[in-house]
PDB file of C-alpha atoms in Angstrom:
ATOM      1  CA  GLU C   1     126.319 108.315 100.981  1.00  0.00           C
ATOM      2  CA  SER C   2     125.121 108.731 104.555  1.00  0.00           C
ATOM      3  CA  PRO C   3     126.386 106.823 107.614  1.00  0.00           C
ATOM      4  CA  GLN C   4     123.011 105.176 108.311  1.00  0.00           C
ATOM      5  CA  GLY C   5     120.123 104.694 105.915  1.00  0.00           C
ATOM      6  CA  GLY C   6     121.198 105.510 102.373  1.00  0.00           C
ATOM      7  CA  ALA C   7     117.625 106.418 101.347  1.00  0.00           C
ATOM      8  CA  ALA C   8     115.958 106.955 104.736  1.00  0.00           C
ATOM      9  CA  TYR C   9     116.662 106.739 108.445  1.00  0.00           C
ATOM     10  CA  VAL C  10     113.865 106.149 110.975  1.00  0.00           C
ATOM     11  CA  GLY C  11     114.988 107.141 114.474  1.00  0.00           C
ATOM     12  CA  SER C  12     111.527 107.448 116.010  1.00  0.00           C
ATOM     13  CA  GLY C  13     107.936 107.937 114.964  1.00  0.00           C
ATOM     14  CA  ASN C  14     106.157 106.266 112.089  1.00  0.00           C
ATOM     15  CA  LEU C  15     107.266 106.219 108.475  1.00  0.00           C
ATOM     16  CA  SER C  16     105.463 104.671 105.548  1.00  0.00           C
ATOM     17  CA  PHE C  17     106.795 103.987 102.039  1.00  0.00           C
ATOM     18  CA  ASN C  18     104.047 103.177  99.550  1.00  0.00           C
ATOM     19  CA  LEU C  19     104.443 102.836  95.782  1.00  0.00           C
ATOM     20  CA  CYS C  20     108.132 103.789  95.990  1.00  0.00           C
ATOM     21  CA  THR C  21     111.269 102.638  94.241  1.00  0.00           C
ATOM     22  CA  VAL C  22     114.288 102.620  96.562  1.00  0.00           C
ATOM     23  CA  MET C  23     117.325 101.658  94.519  1.00  0.00           C
ATOM     24  CA  GLU C  24     121.080 102.113  94.287  1.00  0.00           C
ATOM     25  CA  ASN C  25     121.603 103.542  97.774  1.00  0.00           C
ATOM     26  CA  ASP C  26     124.641 103.053  99.964  1.00  0.00           C
ATOM     27  CA  ALA C  27     125.425 103.903 103.588  1.00  0.00           C
ATOM     28  CA  SER C  28     128.932 104.009 104.982  1.00  0.00           C
ATOM     29  CA  ALA C  29     127.934 102.318 108.260  1.00  0.00           C
ATOM     30  CA  THR C  30     124.602 100.460 108.194  1.00  0.00           C
ATOM     31  CA  GLY C  31     121.236 100.193 106.457  1.00  0.00           C
ATOM     32  CA  ASP C  32     122.173 100.850 102.835  1.00  0.00           C
ATOM     33  CA  GLY C  33     118.543 101.230 101.740  1.00  0.00           C
ATOM     34  CA  ILE C  34     116.483 102.097 104.839  1.00  0.00           C
ATOM     35  CA  ARG C  35     117.678 101.979 108.460  1.00  0.00           C
ATOM     36  CA  VAL C  36     115.072 101.588 111.236  1.00  0.00           C
ATOM     37  CA  ALA C  37     116.651 102.371 114.615  1.00  0.00           C
ATOM     38  CA  GLY C  38     113.387 103.162 116.418  1.00  0.00           C
ATOM     39  CA  GLY C  39     109.751 103.798 115.625  1.00  0.00           C
ATOM     40  CA  THR C  40     107.909 101.875 112.932  1.00  0.00           C
ATOM     41  CA  LEU C  41     108.306 101.458 109.206  1.00  0.00           C
ATOM     42  CA  GLY C  42     105.697 100.219 106.770  1.00  0.00           C
ATOM     43  CA  VAL C  43     106.611  99.435 103.165  1.00  0.00           C
ATOM     44  CA  GLY C  44     103.888  98.638 100.642  1.00  0.00           C
ATOM     45  CA  SER C  45     103.762  98.044  96.884  1.00  0.00           C
ATOM     46  CA  SER C  46     107.360  99.171  96.584  1.00  0.00           C
ATOM     47  CA  ILE C  47     110.609  97.988  95.020  1.00  0.00           C
ATOM     48  CA  LEU C  48     113.808  97.918  97.092  1.00  0.00           C
ATOM     49  CA  TRP C  49     116.663  96.858  94.838  1.00  0.00           C
ATOM     50  CA  ASN C  50     120.416  97.167  94.422  1.00  0.00           C
ATOM     51  CA  ASN C  51     120.950  98.865  97.787  1.00  0.00           C
ATOM     52  CA  ASN C  52     124.343  97.254  98.317  1.00  0.00           C
ATOM     53  CA  GLY C  53     122.614  94.072  99.573  1.00  0.00           C
ATOM     54  CA  ASP C  54     120.958  95.675 102.619  1.00  0.00           C
ATOM     55  CA  ASP C  55     117.481  96.928 101.667  1.00  0.00           C
ATOM     56  CA  ILE C  56     116.056  97.322 105.180  1.00  0.00           C
ATOM     57  CA  GLU C  57     117.878  97.097 108.485  1.00  0.00           C
ATOM     58  CA  GLY C  58     115.660  96.968 111.555  1.00  0.00           C
ATOM     59  CA  ALA C  59     112.007  96.088 112.146  1.00  0.00           C
ATOM     60  CA  ALA C  60     109.599  96.798 109.303  1.00  0.00           C
ATOM     61  CA  THR C  61     106.238  95.586 108.028  1.00  0.00           C
ATOM     62  CA  VAL C  62     106.572  94.888 104.311  1.00  0.00           C
ATOM     63  CA  THR C  63     103.657  93.964 102.018  1.00  0.00           C
ATOM     64  CA  TYR C  64     103.270  93.464  98.257  1.00  0.00           C
ATOM     65  CA  SER C  65     106.824  94.567  97.551  1.00  0.00           C
ATOM     66  CA  ASP C  66     109.914  93.293  95.748  1.00  0.00           C
ATOM     67  CA  THR C  67     113.110  93.206  97.810  1.00  0.00           C
ATOM     68  CA  GLN C  68     116.519  91.987  96.765  1.00  0.00           C
ATOM     69  CA  GLU C  69     117.239  91.031 100.367  1.00  0.00           C
ATOM     70  CA  ALA C  70     115.752  87.533 100.581  1.00  0.00           C
ATOM     71  CA  GLY C  71     115.306  87.536 104.367  1.00  0.00           C
ATOM     72  CA  ILE C  72     112.513  90.132 104.364  1.00  0.00           C
ATOM     73  CA  PRO C  73     109.134  88.417 104.916  1.00  0.00           C
ATOM     74  CA  GLY C  74     105.615  89.722 104.377  1.00  0.00           C
ATOM     75  CA  THR C  75     102.321  89.258 102.556  1.00  0.00           C
ATOM     76  CA  GLY C  76     102.798  89.451  98.794  1.00  0.00           C
ATOM     77  CA  VAL C  77     106.556  90.018  99.110  1.00  0.00           C
ATOM     78  CA  ILE C  78     108.716  88.663  96.295  1.00  0.00           C
ATOM     79  CA  HIS C  79     112.471  88.506  95.866  1.00  0.00           C
ATOM     80  CA  ALA C  80     112.859  88.511  92.088  1.00  0.00           C
ATOM     81  CA  ASP C  81     114.758  90.791  89.737  1.00  0.00           C
ATOM     82  CA  PRO C  82     112.257  93.617  89.054  1.00  0.00           C
ATOM     83  CA  ARG C  83     113.507  93.809  85.455  1.00  0.00           C
ATOM     84  CA  PHE C  84     113.916  97.536  84.994  1.00  0.00           C
ATOM     85  CA  ALA C  85     113.789  98.808  81.434  1.00  0.00           C
ATOM     86  CA  ASP C  86     117.118  99.962  80.066  1.00  0.00           C
ATOM     87  CA  PHE C  87     116.428 103.695  79.860  1.00  0.00           C
ATOM     88  CA  ALA C  88     119.176 106.255  80.134  1.00  0.00           C
ATOM     89  CA  LEU C  89     116.720 109.055  80.979  1.00  0.00           C
ATOM     90  CA  PRO C  90     113.972 109.402  83.628  1.00  0.00           C
ATOM     91  CA  PRO C  91     111.649 108.024  84.703  1.00  0.00           C
ATOM     92  CA  PHE C  92     114.175 105.749  86.357  1.00  0.00           C
ATOM     93  CA  GLY C  93     112.646 102.560  87.650  1.00  0.00           C
ATOM     94  CA  GLN C  94     110.457 102.016  84.568  1.00  0.00           C
ATOM     95  CA  LEU C  95     109.577  98.332  84.396  1.00  0.00           C
ATOM     96  CA  ALA C  96     110.364  96.076  81.441  1.00  0.00           C
ATOM     97  CA  PRO C  97     107.439  94.168  79.847  1.00  0.00           C
ATOM     98  CA  ASP C  98     108.380  90.916  81.604  1.00  0.00           C
ATOM     99  CA  SER C  99     108.757  92.399  85.104  1.00  0.00           C
ATOM    100  CA  PRO C 100     107.280  90.360  87.986  1.00  0.00           C
ATOM    101  CA  CYS C 101     106.279  93.699  89.592  1.00  0.00           C
ATOM    102  CA  ILE C 102     103.578  94.454  86.996  1.00  0.00           C
ATOM    103  CA  ASP C 103     100.042  94.066  88.405  1.00  0.00           C
ATOM    104  CA  ALA C 104     101.580  92.757  91.647  1.00  0.00           C
ATOM    105  CA  GLY C 105     100.995  95.654  94.085  1.00  0.00           C
ATOM    106  CA  ASN C 106      98.447  95.692  96.875  1.00  0.00           C
ATOM    107  CA  PRO C 107      95.041  94.722  95.412  1.00  0.00           C
ATOM    108  CA  ALA C 108      93.330  97.052  97.925  1.00  0.00           C
ATOM    109  CA  ILE C 109      94.817 100.121  96.191  1.00  0.00           C
ATOM    110  CA  GLY C 110      92.156 101.022  93.668  1.00  0.00           C
ATOM    111  CA  SER C 111      93.384 104.181  92.003  1.00  0.00           C
ATOM    112  CA  GLY C 112      95.829 107.026  92.120  1.00  0.00           C
ATOM    113  CA  HIS C 113      98.720 108.320  90.039  1.00  0.00           C
ATOM    114  CA  ASP C 114     102.368 107.388  89.635  1.00  0.00           C
ATOM    115  CA  MET C 115     105.273 109.824  89.973  1.00  0.00           C
ATOM    116  CA  GLU C 116     104.643 111.062  86.419  1.00  0.00           C
ATOM    117  CA  GLN C 117     100.946 111.720  87.243  1.00  0.00           C
ATOM    118  CA  ILE C 118      99.903 108.775  85.062  1.00  0.00           C
ATOM    119  CA  PRO C 119      96.705 107.113  86.382  1.00  0.00           C
ATOM    120  CA  ARG C 120      97.059 103.849  88.271  1.00  0.00           C
ATOM    121  CA  PRO C 121      96.309 101.044  87.777  1.00  0.00           C
ATOM    122  CA  LYS C 122      96.838 100.057  84.173  1.00  0.00           C
ATOM    123  CA  ASP C 123      96.514  96.442  83.128  1.00  0.00           C
ATOM    124  CA  GLY C 124     100.186  96.203  82.253  1.00  0.00           C
ATOM    125  CA  ASP C 125     100.330  92.546  81.352  1.00  0.00           C
ATOM    126  CA  GLY C 126      96.968  92.497  79.544  1.00  0.00           C
ATOM    127  CA  ASP C 127      95.469  89.664  81.593  1.00  0.00           C
ATOM    128  CA  GLY C 128      92.351  91.641  82.594  1.00  0.00           C
ATOM    129  CA  ASP C 129      93.462  91.802  86.252  1.00  0.00           C
ATOM    130  CA  ALA C 130      94.415  95.464  86.637  1.00  0.00           C
ATOM    131  CA  ARG C 131      96.299  96.055  89.889  1.00  0.00           C
ATOM    132  CA  VAL C 132      98.795  98.753  90.720  1.00  0.00           C
ATOM    133  CA  ASP C 133     102.361  97.898  89.886  1.00  0.00           C
ATOM    134  CA  MET C 134     105.051  97.756  92.546  1.00  0.00           C
ATOM    135  CA  GLY C 135     107.280 100.802  92.570  1.00  0.00           C
ATOM    136  CA  ALA C 136     107.031 104.484  91.709  1.00  0.00           C
ATOM    137  CA  VAL C 137     106.334 104.105  87.982  1.00  0.00           C
ATOM    138  CA  GLU C 138     103.332 102.310  86.499  1.00  0.00           C
ATOM    139  CA  TYR C 139     104.151 100.071  83.538  1.00  0.00           C
ATOM    140  CA  GLY C 140     102.553 100.782  80.194  1.00  0.00           C
ATOM    141  CA  LEU C 141     102.822 104.535  80.078  1.00  0.00           C
ATOM    142  CA  ASP C 142     101.218 106.052  77.021  1.00  0.00           C
ATOM    143  CA  VAL C 143     104.339 107.373  75.355  1.00  0.00           C
ATOM    144  CA  GLN C 144     103.601 109.908  72.665  1.00  0.00           C
ATOM    145  CA  ARG C 145     105.242 112.929  71.130  1.00  0.00           C
ATOM    146  CA  ASP C 146     103.661 116.251  72.016  1.00  0.00           C
ATOM    147  CA  ALA C 147     104.713 119.098  69.786  1.00  0.00           C
ATOM    148  CA  GLY C 148     103.510 122.485  68.710  1.00  0.00           C
ATOM    149  CA  ALA C 149     104.542 124.906  66.010  1.00  0.00           C
ATOM    150  CA  THR C 150     106.779 126.822  68.468  1.00  0.00           C
ATOM    151  CA  ARG C 151     108.516 126.043  71.753  1.00  0.00           C
ATOM    152  CA  TYR C 152     105.725 127.930  73.543  1.00  0.00           C
ATOM    153  CA  SER C 153     102.940 125.890  71.988  1.00  0.00           C
ATOM    154  CA  THR C 154     104.936 122.700  72.675  1.00  0.00           C
ATOM    155  CA  ALA C 155     105.074 123.684  76.368  1.00  0.00           C
ATOM    156  CA  THR C 156     101.312 124.230  76.308  1.00  0.00           C
ATOM    157  CA  GLU C 157     100.773 120.794  74.711  1.00  0.00           C
ATOM    158  CA  LEU C 158     102.929 119.110  77.357  1.00  0.00           C
ATOM    159  CA  TRP C 159     101.082 120.854  80.171  1.00  0.00           C
ATOM    160  CA  GLY C 160      97.703 119.809  78.747  1.00  0.00           C
ATOM    161  CA  ASP C 161      98.856 116.202  78.359  1.00  0.00           C
ATOM    162  CA  ARG C 162     100.235 115.821  81.896  1.00  0.00           C
ATOM    163  CA  MET C 163      98.081 118.029  84.098  1.00  0.00           C
ATOM    164  CA  SER C 164      94.360 118.623  84.393  1.00  0.00           C
ATOM    165  CA  SER C 165      94.616 121.712  86.594  1.00  0.00           C
ATOM    166  CA  SER C 166      96.992 123.692  88.748  1.00  0.00           C
ATOM    167  CA  HIS C 167      96.729 126.660  91.096  1.00  0.00           C
ATOM    168  CA  HIS C 168     100.200 127.819  90.033  1.00  0.00           C
ATOM    169  CA  ALA C 169     102.136 128.258  86.791  1.00  0.00           C
ATOM    170  CA  ILE C 170     105.848 128.989  86.531  1.00  0.00           C
ATOM    171  CA  ILE C 171     106.703 131.258  83.606  1.00  0.00           C
ATOM    172  CA  ALA C 172     110.205 131.162  82.087  1.00  0.00           C
ATOM    173  CA  THR C 173     111.569 132.850  79.022  1.00  0.00           C
ATOM    174  CA  GLY C 174     111.984 130.735  75.928  1.00  0.00           C
ATOM    175  CA  LEU C 175     115.003 132.769  74.910  1.00  0.00           C
ATOM    176  CA  ASN C 176     117.391 131.672  77.653  1.00  0.00           C
ATOM    177  CA  PHE C 177     117.391 127.985  78.614  1.00  0.00           C
ATOM    178  CA  PRO C 178     119.020 128.396  82.090  1.00  0.00           C
ATOM    179  CA  ASP C 179     115.923 130.346  83.147  1.00  0.00           C
ATOM    180  CA  ALA C 180     113.746 127.344  82.330  1.00  0.00           C
ATOM    181  CA  LEU C 181     116.170 124.919  84.030  1.00  0.00           C
ATOM    182  CA  CYS C 182     116.027 126.941  87.252  1.00  0.00           C
ATOM    183  CA  ALA C 183     112.234 127.188  87.036  1.00  0.00           C
ATOM    184  CA  ALA C 184     111.822 123.396  86.767  1.00  0.00           C
ATOM    185  CA  GLY C 185     112.613 122.819  90.453  1.00  0.00           C
ATOM    186  CA  LEU C 186     110.131 125.460  91.549  1.00  0.00           C
ATOM    187  CA  ALA C 187     107.467 123.977  89.271  1.00  0.00           C
ATOM    188  CA  GLY C 188     108.111 120.558  90.853  1.00  0.00           C
ATOM    189  CA  LEU C 189     107.772 121.992  94.339  1.00  0.00           C
ATOM    190  CA  TYR C 190     104.329 123.418  93.527  1.00  0.00           C
ATOM    191  CA  GLY C 191     103.221 120.581  91.218  1.00  0.00           C
ATOM    192  CA  ALA C 192     102.772 123.254  88.594  1.00  0.00           C
ATOM    193  CA  PRO C 193     103.417 123.565  84.872  1.00  0.00           C
TER     194      PRO C 193
END
């Protein structure tokens, strides 16, 4: 919990949130989600939800996003329950099949990847109108089990499924799990397997 801006504070300059999920933040003073005290904030194709009722405080340009705070205007902005799937494990913010955020992001965004490096867009609702989904996670992930004969070959299978290339690789022993846990943060920093 921070005094201003539970997720972000903009004091000056320009900040842009695109394809983000800002949820369950709290500030002890003001701006539970995002606080804009100066500068400019742009929010696009994002979900701002359950931020103690105050998603954005201050001036912001919001487009193609879902906000719980009903007073936030903008092109393509909705104020409907995003219907998150009930998962206990990441990726948090996964959308349920009946979410109003599926295929509702900015139609000008043609391609890219979500936070799990899954290609965007997918036609999540099957209507033939593939648009990016609002938020950090694209609906309709291809969930499959990757496994090898050993823990090392399983790691290789996972890397091949999620990444096409990398300039770095983080090597951890398979004999001591804390080594791998510590290596995970470094791998995330470099976008490496």
